[in-house]
mmCIF file of C-alpha atoms in Angstrom:
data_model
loop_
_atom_site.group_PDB
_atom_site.id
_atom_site.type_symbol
_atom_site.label_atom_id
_atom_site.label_comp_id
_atom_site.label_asym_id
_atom_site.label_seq_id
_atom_site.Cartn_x
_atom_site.Cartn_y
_atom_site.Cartn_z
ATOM 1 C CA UNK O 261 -21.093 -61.648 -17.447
ATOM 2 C CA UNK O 262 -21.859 -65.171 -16.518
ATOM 3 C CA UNK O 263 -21.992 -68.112 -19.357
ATOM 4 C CA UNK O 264 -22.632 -71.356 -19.157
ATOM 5 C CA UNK O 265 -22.672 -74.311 -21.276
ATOM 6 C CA UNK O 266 -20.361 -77.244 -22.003
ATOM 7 C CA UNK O 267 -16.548 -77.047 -23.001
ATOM 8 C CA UNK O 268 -15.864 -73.536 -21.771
ATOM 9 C CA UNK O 269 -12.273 -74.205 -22.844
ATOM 10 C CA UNK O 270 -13.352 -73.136 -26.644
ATOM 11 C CA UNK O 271 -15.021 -70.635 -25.326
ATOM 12 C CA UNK O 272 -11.550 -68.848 -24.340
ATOM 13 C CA UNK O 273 -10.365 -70.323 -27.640
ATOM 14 C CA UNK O 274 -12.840 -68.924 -29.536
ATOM 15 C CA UNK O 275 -12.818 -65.332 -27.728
ATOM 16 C CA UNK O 276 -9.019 -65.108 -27.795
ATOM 17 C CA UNK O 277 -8.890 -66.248 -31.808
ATOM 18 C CA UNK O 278 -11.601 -63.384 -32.109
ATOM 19 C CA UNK O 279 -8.979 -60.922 -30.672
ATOM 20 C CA UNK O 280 -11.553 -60.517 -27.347
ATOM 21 C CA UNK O 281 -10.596 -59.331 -23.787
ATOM 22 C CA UNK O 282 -12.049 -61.074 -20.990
ATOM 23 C CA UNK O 283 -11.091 -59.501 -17.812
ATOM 24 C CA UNK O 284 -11.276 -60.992 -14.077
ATOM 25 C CA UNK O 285 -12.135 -64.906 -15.098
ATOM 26 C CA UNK O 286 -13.529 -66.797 -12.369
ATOM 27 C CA UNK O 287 -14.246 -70.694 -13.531
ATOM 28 C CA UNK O 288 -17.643 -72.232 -11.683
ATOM 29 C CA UNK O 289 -18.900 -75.814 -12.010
ATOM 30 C CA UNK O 290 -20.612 -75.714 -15.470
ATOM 31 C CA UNK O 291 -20.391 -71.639 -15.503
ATOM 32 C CA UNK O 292 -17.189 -68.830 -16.109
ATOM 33 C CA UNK O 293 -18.130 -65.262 -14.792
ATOM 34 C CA UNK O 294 -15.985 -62.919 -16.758
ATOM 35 C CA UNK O 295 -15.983 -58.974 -16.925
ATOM 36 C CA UNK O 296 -15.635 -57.632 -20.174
ATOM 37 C CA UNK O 297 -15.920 -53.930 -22.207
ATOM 38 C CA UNK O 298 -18.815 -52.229 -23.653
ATOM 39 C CA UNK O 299 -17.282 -51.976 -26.581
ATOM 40 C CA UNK O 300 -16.421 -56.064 -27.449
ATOM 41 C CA UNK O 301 -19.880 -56.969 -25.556
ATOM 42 C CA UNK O 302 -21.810 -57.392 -29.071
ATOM 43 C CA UNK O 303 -19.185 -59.487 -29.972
ATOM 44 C CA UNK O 304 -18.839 -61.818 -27.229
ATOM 45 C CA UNK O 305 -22.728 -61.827 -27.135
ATOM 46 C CA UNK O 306 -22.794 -62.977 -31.311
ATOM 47 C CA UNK O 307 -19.645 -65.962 -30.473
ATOM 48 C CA UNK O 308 -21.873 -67.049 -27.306
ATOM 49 C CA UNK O 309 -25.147 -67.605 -29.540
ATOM 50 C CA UNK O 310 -23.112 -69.402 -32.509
ATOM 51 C CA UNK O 311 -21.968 -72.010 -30.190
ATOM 52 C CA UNK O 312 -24.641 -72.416 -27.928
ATOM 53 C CA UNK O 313 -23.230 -70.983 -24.541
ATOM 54 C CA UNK O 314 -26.150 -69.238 -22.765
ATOM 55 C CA UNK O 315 -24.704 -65.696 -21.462
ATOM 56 C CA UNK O 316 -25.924 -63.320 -18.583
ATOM 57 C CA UNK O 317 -25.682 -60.321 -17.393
ATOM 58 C CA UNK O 318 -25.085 -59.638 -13.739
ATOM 59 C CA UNK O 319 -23.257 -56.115 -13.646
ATOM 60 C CA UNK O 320 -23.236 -53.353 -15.821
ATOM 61 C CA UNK O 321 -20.714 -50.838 -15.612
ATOM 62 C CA UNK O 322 -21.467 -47.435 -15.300
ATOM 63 C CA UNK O 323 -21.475 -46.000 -18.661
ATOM 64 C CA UNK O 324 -24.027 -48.949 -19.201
ATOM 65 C CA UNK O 325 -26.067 -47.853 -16.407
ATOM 66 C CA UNK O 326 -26.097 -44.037 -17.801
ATOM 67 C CA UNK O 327 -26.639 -44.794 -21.099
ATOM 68 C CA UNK O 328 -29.653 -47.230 -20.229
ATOM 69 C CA UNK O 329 -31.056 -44.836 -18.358
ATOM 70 C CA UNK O 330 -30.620 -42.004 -20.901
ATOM 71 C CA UNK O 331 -32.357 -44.341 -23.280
ATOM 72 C CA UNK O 332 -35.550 -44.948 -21.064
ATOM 73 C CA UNK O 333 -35.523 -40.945 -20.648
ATOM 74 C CA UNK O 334 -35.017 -39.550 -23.934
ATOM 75 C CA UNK O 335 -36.010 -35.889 -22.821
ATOM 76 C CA UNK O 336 -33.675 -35.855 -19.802
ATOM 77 C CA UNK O 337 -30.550 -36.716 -22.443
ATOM 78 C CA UNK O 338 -31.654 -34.038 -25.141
ATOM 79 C CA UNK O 339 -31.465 -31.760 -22.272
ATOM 80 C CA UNK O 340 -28.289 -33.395 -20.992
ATOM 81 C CA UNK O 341 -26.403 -33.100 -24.373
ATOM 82 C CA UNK O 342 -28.240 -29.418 -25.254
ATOM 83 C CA UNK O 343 -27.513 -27.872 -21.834
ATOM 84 C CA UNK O 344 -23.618 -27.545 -22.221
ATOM 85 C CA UNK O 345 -24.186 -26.479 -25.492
ATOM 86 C CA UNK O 346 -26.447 -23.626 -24.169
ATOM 87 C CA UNK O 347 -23.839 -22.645 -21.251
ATOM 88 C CA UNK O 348 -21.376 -22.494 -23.922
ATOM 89 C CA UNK O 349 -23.148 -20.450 -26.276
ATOM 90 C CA UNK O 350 -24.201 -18.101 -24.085
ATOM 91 C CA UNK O 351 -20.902 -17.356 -22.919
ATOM 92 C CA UNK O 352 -20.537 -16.344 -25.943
ATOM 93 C CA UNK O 353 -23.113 -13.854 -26.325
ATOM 94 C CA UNK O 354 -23.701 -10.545 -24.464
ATOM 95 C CA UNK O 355 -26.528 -10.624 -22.309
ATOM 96 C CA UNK O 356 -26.883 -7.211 -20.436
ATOM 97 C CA UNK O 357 -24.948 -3.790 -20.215
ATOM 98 C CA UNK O 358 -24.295 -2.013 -17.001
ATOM 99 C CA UNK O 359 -23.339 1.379 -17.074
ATOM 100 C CA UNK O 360 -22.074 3.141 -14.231
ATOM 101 C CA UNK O 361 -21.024 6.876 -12.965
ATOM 102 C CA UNK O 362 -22.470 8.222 -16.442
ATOM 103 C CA UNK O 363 -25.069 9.952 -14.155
ATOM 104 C CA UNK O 364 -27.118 12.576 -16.221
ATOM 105 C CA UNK O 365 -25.427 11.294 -19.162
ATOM 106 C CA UNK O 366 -26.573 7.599 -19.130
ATOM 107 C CA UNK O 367 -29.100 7.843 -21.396
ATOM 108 C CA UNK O 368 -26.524 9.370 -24.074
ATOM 109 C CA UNK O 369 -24.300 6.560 -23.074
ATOM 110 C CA UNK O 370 -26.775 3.966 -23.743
ATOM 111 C CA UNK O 371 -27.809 5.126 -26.815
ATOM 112 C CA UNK O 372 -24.242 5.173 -28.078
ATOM 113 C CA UNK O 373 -23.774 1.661 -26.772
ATOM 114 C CA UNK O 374 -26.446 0.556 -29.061
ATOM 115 C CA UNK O 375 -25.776 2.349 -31.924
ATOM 116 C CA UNK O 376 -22.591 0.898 -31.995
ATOM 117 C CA UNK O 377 -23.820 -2.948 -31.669
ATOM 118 C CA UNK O 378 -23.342 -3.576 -28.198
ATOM 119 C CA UNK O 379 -26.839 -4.720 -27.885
ATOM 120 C CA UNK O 380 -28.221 -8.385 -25.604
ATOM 121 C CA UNK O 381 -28.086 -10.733 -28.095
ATOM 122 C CA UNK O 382 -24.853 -9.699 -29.835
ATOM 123 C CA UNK O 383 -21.626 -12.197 -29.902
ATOM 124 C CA UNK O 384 -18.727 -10.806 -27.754
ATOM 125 C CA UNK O 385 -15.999 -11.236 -30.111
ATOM 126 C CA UNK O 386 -17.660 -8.681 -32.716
ATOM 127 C CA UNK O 387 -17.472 -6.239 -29.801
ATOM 128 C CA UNK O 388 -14.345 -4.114 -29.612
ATOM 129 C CA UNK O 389 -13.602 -3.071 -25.782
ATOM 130 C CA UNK O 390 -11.036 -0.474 -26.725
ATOM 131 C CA UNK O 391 -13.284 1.085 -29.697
ATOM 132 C CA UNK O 392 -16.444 1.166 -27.796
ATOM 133 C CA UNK O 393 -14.235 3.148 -24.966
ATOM 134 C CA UNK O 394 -12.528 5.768 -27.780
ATOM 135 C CA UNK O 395 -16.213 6.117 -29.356
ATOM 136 C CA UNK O 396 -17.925 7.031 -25.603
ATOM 137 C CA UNK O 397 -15.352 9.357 -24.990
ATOM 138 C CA UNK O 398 -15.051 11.382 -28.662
ATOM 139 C CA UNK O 399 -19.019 11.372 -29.081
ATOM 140 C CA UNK O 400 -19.968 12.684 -25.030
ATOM 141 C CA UNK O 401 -17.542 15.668 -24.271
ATOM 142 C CA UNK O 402 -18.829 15.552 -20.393
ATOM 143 C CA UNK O 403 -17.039 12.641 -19.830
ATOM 144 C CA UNK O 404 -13.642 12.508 -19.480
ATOM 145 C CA UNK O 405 -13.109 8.621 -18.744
ATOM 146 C CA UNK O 406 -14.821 5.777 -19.856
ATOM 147 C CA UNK O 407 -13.763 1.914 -19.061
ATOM 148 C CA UNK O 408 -15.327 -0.617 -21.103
ATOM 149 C CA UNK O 409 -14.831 -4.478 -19.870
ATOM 150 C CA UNK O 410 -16.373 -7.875 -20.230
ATOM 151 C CA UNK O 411 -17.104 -9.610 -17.040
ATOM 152 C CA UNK O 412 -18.669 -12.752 -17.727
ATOM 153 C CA UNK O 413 -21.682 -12.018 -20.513
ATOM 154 C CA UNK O 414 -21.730 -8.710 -18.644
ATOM 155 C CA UNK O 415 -20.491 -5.350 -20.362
ATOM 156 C CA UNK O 416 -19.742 -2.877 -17.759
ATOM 157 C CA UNK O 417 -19.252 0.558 -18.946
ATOM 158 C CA UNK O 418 -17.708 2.646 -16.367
ATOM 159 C CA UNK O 419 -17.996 6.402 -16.757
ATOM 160 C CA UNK O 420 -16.002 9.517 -15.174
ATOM 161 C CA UNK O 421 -17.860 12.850 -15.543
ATOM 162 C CA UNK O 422 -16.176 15.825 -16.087
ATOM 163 C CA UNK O 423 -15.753 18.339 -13.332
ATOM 164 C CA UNK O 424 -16.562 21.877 -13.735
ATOM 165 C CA UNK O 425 -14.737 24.957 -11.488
ATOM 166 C CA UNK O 426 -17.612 27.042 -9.069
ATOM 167 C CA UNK O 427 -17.975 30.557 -9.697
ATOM 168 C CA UNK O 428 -18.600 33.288 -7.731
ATOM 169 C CA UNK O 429 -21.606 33.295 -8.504
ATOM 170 C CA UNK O 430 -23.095 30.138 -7.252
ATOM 171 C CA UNK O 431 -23.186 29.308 -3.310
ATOM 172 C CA UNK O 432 -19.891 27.776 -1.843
ATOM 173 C CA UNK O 433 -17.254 30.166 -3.428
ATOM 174 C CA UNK O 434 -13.805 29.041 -4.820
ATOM 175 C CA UNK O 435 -11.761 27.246 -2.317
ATOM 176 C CA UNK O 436 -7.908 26.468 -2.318
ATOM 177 C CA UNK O 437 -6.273 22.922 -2.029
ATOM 178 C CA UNK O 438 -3.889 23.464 1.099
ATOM 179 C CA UNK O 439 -1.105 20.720 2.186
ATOM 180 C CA UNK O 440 -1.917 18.964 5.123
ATOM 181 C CA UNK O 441 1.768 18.628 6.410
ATOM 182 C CA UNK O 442 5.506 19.220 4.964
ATOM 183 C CA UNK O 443 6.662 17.352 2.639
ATOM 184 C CA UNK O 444 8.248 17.854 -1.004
ATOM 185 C CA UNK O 445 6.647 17.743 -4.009
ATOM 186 C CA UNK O 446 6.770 14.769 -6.764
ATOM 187 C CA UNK O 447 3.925 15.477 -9.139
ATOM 188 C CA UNK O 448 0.745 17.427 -9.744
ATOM 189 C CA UNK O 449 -1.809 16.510 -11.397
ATOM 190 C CA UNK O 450 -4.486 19.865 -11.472
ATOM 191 C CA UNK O 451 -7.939 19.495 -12.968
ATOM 192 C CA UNK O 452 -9.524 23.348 -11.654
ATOM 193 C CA UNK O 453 -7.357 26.462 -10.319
ATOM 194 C CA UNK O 454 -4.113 27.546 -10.283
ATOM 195 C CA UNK O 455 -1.007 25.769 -9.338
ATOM 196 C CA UNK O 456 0.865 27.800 -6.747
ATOM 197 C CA UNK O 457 3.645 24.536 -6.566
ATOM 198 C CA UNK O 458 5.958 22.580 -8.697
ATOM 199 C CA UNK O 459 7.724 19.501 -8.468
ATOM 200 C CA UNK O 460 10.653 19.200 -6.470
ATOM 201 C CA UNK O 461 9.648 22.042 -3.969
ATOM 202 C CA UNK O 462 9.560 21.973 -0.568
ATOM 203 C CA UNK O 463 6.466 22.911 1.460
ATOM 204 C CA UNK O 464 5.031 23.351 4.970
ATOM 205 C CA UNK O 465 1.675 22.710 6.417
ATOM 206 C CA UNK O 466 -1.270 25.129 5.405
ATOM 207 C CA UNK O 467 0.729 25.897 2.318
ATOM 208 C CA UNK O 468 -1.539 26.891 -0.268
ATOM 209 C CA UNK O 469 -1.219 24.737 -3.323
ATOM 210 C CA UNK O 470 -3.472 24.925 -5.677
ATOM 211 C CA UNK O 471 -5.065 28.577 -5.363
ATOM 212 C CA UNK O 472 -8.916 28.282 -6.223
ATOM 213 C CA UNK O 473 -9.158 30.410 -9.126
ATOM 214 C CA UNK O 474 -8.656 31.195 -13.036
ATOM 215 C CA UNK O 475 -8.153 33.703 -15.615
ATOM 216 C CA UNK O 476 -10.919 34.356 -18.028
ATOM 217 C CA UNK O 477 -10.023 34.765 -21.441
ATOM 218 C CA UNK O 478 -10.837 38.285 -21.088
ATOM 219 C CA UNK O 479 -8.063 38.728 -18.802
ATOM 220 C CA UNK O 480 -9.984 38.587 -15.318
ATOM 221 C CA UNK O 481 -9.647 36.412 -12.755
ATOM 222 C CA UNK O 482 -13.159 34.069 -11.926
ATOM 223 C CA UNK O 483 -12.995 31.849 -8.462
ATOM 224 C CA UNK O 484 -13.348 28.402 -8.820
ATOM 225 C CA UNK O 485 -13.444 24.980 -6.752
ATOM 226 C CA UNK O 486 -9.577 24.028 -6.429
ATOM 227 C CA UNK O 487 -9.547 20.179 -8.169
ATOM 228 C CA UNK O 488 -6.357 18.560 -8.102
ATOM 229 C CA UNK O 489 -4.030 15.412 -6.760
ATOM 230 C CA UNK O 490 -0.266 16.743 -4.968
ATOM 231 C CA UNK O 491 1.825 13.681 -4.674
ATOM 232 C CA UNK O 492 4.623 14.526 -1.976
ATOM 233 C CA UNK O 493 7.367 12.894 -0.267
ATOM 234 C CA UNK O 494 6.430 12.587 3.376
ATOM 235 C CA UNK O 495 7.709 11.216 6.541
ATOM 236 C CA UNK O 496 6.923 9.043 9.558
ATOM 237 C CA UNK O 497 8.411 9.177 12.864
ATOM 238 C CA UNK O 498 9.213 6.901 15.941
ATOM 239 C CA UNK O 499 10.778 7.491 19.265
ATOM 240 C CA UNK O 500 11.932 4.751 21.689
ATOM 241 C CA UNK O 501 13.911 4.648 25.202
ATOM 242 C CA UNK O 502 14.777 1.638 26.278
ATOM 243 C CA UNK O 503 16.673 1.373 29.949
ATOM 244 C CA UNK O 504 20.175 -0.339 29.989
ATOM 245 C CA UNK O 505 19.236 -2.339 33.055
ATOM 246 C CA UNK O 506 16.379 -4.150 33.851
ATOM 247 C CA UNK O 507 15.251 -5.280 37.298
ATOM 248 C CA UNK O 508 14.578 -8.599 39.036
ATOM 249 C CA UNK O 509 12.488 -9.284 42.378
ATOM 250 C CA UNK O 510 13.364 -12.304 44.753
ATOM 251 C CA UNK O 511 11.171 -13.294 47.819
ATOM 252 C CA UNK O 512 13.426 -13.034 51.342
ATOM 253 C CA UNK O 513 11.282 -15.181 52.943
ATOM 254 C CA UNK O 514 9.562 -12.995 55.244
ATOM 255 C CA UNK O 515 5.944 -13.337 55.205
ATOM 256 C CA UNK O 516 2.843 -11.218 57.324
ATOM 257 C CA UNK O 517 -0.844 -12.260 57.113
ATOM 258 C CA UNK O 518 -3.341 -9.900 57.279
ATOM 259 C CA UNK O 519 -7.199 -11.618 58.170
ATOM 260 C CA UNK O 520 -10.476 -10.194 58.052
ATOM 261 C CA UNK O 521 -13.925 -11.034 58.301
ATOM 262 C CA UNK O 522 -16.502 -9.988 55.992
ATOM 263 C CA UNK O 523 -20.466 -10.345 55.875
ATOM 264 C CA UNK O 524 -22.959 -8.542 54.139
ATOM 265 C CA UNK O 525 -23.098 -6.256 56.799
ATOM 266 C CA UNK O 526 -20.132 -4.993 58.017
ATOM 267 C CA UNK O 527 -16.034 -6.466 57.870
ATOM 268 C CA UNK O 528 -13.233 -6.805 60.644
ATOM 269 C CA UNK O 529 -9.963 -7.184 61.088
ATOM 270 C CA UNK O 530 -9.009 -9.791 63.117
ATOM 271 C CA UNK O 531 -5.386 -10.291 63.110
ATOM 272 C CA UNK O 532 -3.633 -7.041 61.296
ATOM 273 C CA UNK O 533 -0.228 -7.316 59.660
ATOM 274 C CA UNK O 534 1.602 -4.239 58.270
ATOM 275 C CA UNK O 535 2.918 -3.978 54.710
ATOM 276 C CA UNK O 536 6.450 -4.247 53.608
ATOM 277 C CA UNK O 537 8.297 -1.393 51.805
ATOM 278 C CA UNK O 538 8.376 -3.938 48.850
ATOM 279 C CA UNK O 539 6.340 -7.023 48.868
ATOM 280 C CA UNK O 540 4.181 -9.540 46.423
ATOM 281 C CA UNK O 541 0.471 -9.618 48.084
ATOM 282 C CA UNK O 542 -2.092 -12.876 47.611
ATOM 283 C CA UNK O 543 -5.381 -13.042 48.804
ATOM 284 C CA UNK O 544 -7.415 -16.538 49.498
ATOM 285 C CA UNK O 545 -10.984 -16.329 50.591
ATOM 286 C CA UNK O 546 -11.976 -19.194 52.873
ATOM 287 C CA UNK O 547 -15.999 -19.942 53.907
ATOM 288 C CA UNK O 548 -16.586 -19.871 57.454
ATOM 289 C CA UNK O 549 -19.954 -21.040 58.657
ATOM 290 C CA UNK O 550 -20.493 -22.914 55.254
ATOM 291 C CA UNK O 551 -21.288 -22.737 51.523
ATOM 292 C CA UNK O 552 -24.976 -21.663 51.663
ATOM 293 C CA UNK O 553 -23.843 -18.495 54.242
ATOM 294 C CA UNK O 554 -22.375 -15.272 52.805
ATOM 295 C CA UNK O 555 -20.017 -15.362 55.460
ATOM 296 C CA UNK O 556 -16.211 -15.796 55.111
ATOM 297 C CA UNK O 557 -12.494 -14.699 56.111
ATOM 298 C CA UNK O 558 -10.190 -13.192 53.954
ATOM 299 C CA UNK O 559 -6.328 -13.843 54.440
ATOM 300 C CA UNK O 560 -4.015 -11.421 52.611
ATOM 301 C CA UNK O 561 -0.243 -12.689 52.856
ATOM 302 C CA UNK O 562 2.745 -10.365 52.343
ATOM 303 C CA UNK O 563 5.801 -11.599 51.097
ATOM 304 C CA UNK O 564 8.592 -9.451 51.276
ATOM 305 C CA UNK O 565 10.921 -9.139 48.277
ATOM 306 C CA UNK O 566 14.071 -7.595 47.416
ATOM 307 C CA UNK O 567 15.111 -5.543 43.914
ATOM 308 C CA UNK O 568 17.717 -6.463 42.356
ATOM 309 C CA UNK O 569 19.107 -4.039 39.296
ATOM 310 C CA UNK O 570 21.678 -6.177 36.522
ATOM 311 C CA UNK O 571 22.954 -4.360 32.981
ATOM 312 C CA UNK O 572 21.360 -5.623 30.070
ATOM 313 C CA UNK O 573 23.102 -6.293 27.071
ATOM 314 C CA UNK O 574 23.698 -2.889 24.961
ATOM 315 C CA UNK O 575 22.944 -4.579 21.527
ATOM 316 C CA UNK O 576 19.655 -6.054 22.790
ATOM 317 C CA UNK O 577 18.715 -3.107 24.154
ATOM 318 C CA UNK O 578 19.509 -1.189 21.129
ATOM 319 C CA UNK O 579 17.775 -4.211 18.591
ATOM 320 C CA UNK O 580 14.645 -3.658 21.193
ATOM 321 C CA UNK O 581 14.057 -0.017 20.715
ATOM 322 C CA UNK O 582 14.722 -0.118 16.769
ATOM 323 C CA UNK O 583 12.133 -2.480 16.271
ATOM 324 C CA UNK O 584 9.851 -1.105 18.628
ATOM 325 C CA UNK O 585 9.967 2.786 16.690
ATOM 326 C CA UNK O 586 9.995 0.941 13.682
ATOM 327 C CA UNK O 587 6.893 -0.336 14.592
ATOM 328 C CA UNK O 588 5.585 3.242 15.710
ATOM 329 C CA UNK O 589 6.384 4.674 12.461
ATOM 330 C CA UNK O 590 4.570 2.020 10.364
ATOM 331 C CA UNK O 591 1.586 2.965 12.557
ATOM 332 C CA UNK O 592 1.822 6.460 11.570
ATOM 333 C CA UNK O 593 1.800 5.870 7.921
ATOM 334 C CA UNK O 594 -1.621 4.677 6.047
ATOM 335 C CA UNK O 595 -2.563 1.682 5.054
ATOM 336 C CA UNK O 596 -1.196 1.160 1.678
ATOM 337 C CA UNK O 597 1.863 3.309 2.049
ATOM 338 C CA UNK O 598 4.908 1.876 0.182
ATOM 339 C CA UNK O 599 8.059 3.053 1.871
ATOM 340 C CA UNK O 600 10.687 4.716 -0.116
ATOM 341 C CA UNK O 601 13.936 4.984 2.516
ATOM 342 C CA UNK O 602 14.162 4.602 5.967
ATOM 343 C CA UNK O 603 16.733 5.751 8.621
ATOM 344 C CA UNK O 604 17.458 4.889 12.138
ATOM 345 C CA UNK O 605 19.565 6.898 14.559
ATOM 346 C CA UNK O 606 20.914 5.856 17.963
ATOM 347 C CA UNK O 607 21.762 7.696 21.178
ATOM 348 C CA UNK O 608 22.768 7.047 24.635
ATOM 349 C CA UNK O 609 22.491 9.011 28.168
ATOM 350 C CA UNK O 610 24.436 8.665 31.368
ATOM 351 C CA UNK O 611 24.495 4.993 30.361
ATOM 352 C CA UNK O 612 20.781 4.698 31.665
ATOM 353 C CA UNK O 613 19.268 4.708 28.403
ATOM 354 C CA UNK O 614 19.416 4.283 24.791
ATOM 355 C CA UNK O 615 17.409 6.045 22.543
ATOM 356 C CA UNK O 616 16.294 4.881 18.824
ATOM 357 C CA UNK O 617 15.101 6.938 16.533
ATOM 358 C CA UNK O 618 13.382 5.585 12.947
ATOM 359 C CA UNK O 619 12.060 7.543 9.855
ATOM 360 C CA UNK O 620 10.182 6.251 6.957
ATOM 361 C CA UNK O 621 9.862 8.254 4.165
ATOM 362 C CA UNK O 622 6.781 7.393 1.883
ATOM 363 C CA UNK O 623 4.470 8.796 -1.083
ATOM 364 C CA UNK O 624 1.213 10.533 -0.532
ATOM 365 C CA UNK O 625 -1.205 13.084 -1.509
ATOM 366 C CA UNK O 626 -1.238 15.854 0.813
ATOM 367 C CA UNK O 627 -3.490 18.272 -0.416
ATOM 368 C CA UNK O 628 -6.665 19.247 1.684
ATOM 369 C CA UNK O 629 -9.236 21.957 0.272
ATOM 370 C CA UNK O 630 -9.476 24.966 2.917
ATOM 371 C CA UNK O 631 -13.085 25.748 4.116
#
């Protein structure tokens, strides 16, 4: 704000008697710019006109600024003050159902859904996740799971059917759930067939686990499809050899170049050079008649190097090949796996090698269904 007028001193008087808060004073000739709060601007306008100081404005603030402009758009702030108010209420509400898996019986799920209230348009806190779930499940005896969440405004039903045994009678005839390698058995958990397996029992691969079929109340037997989940303890294995030396090449000096010609057409040796028994080899191709020409020599150079064997340190060597068939048998298990004990075992031959050895037992389901 900028005011003007004579004896400014009674103007800070005045506004100070008046309990007013003039911020960032700056005194001009016969003017005093001052910056002061929305809130005490009325005031410091009604002081100004009841002793004659003329005041301006030359910045608003920004809450000014919005609220102007707010005023000059009265549609754009009913919108601005309704919208949050919208967001927020319909956050509240439920605005569409999803229902998944249900398959035939989505229609049956729907209809339950909606005779129970959970309808578009219904507020989310009169809607009971858990009884919606135990209703779905008591009132449709073909499923045998049903999860009920709220994600966002969204109610996603999620639906697991029921699975029903094959008969003889129908195409693809009961098949048996088979383990795909050894391990020993933790828990079953057997929807169709027979268990042939219990927990805490060892088995082999091809072991039959769960035979693929039933007994009838009339005392037959009917095949079915074998349905099931065998948890097992299985293993992982890793074998390492690491040598207990390790070998080091130096250059002797010696050196033999070996230079040929070569052209599109045809190559020749100029000056030949024979190999040594052991030897590092470069090559550097140099242009002959010039850049444009596809015509150049080729110089091979020999140098002849020496092998020299030194013992490597026994616990390196040892740390090495852990880590390296610890690393194998991680490989070998899936992704996922937790491990539930691990062992390593060492060995050494004719002090040339070491050998590490690492197991890593882990959880899994190992049942396959034969064809």
């Amino acid at each position: 704000m900028e005011i003007s007028g004579l004896n400014l001193e009674k103007l800070m008087r005045a506004a100070a008697q008046d309990g007013l808060v003039l911020r960032d004073i700056r005194r001009e000739e016969r003017a005093v710019r001052v910056r002061v709060s929305l809130r005490q601007r009325q005031a410091l306008e009604a002081l100004c006109g009841r002793y004659g100081w003329e005041m301006r404005e030359l910045r608003a603030g920004p809450l000014l600024r919005a609220g102007r402009f707010l005023a000059r758009r009265r549609m754009m702030a009913a919108a601005a003050l309704l919208c949050p108010m919208l967001v927020y209420a319909s956050s509240q509400m439920l605005l569409r159902v999803c229902v998944e898996g249900a398959g035939e019986n989505a229609a049956a799920v729907r209809e339950e859904l909606r005779s129970a209230g959970a309808v578009p348009g219904r507020l989310k806190r009169m809607l009971s996740t858990d009884a919606l779930r135990a209703r779905l499940e008591y009132a449709l005896p073909g499923l045998v799971f049903a999860g009920v969440r709220f994600e966002g405004s969204t109610l996603l039903v999620d639906c697991r059917r029921a699975r029903e045994g094959e008969s003889l009678e129908v195409p693809g005839e009961g098949l048996d759930l088979v383990a795909l390698e050894p391990g020993i058995i933790t828990r079953l958990w057997v929807q169709s067939g027979t268990p042939l397996v219990e927990a805490g029992q060892a088995v082999y691969a091809g072991q039959v686990l769960v035979r693929g079929e039933e007994r009838t109340q009339a005392g037959g037997v009917h095949a079915v499809r074998a349905q099931g989940q065998v948890m097992a303890r299985v293993w992982a294995r890793g074998d390492v050899r690491v040598r207990l030396w390790e070998e080091r090449t130096v250059e002797t000096g010696q050196t033999r170049s070996r230079v040929t010609i070569c052209t599109p057409w045809q190559t020749r040796v100029v000056v030949e050079a024979e190999p040594f028994a052991s030897q590092d080899a470069s090559t550097r191709i140099e242009p002959l008649v010039g850049l444009y020409l596809p015509v150049y020599r080729k110089i091979e150079t020999y140098a002849e190097t020496v092998v020299f064997r030194s013992p490597r340190d026994s616990g390196e060597a040892i740390a090495r090949a852990q880590g390296a068939a610890e690393e194998i048998a991680k490989n070998s298990c899936p992704a996922g796996a937790e491990t539930l004990d691990k062992w390593t075992k060492y060995s050494m031959i004719d002090n040339e090698f070491v050998y590490a050895t690492v197991v890593i037992e882990y959880e899994r389901d190992i049942a396959s269904r034969t064809p």
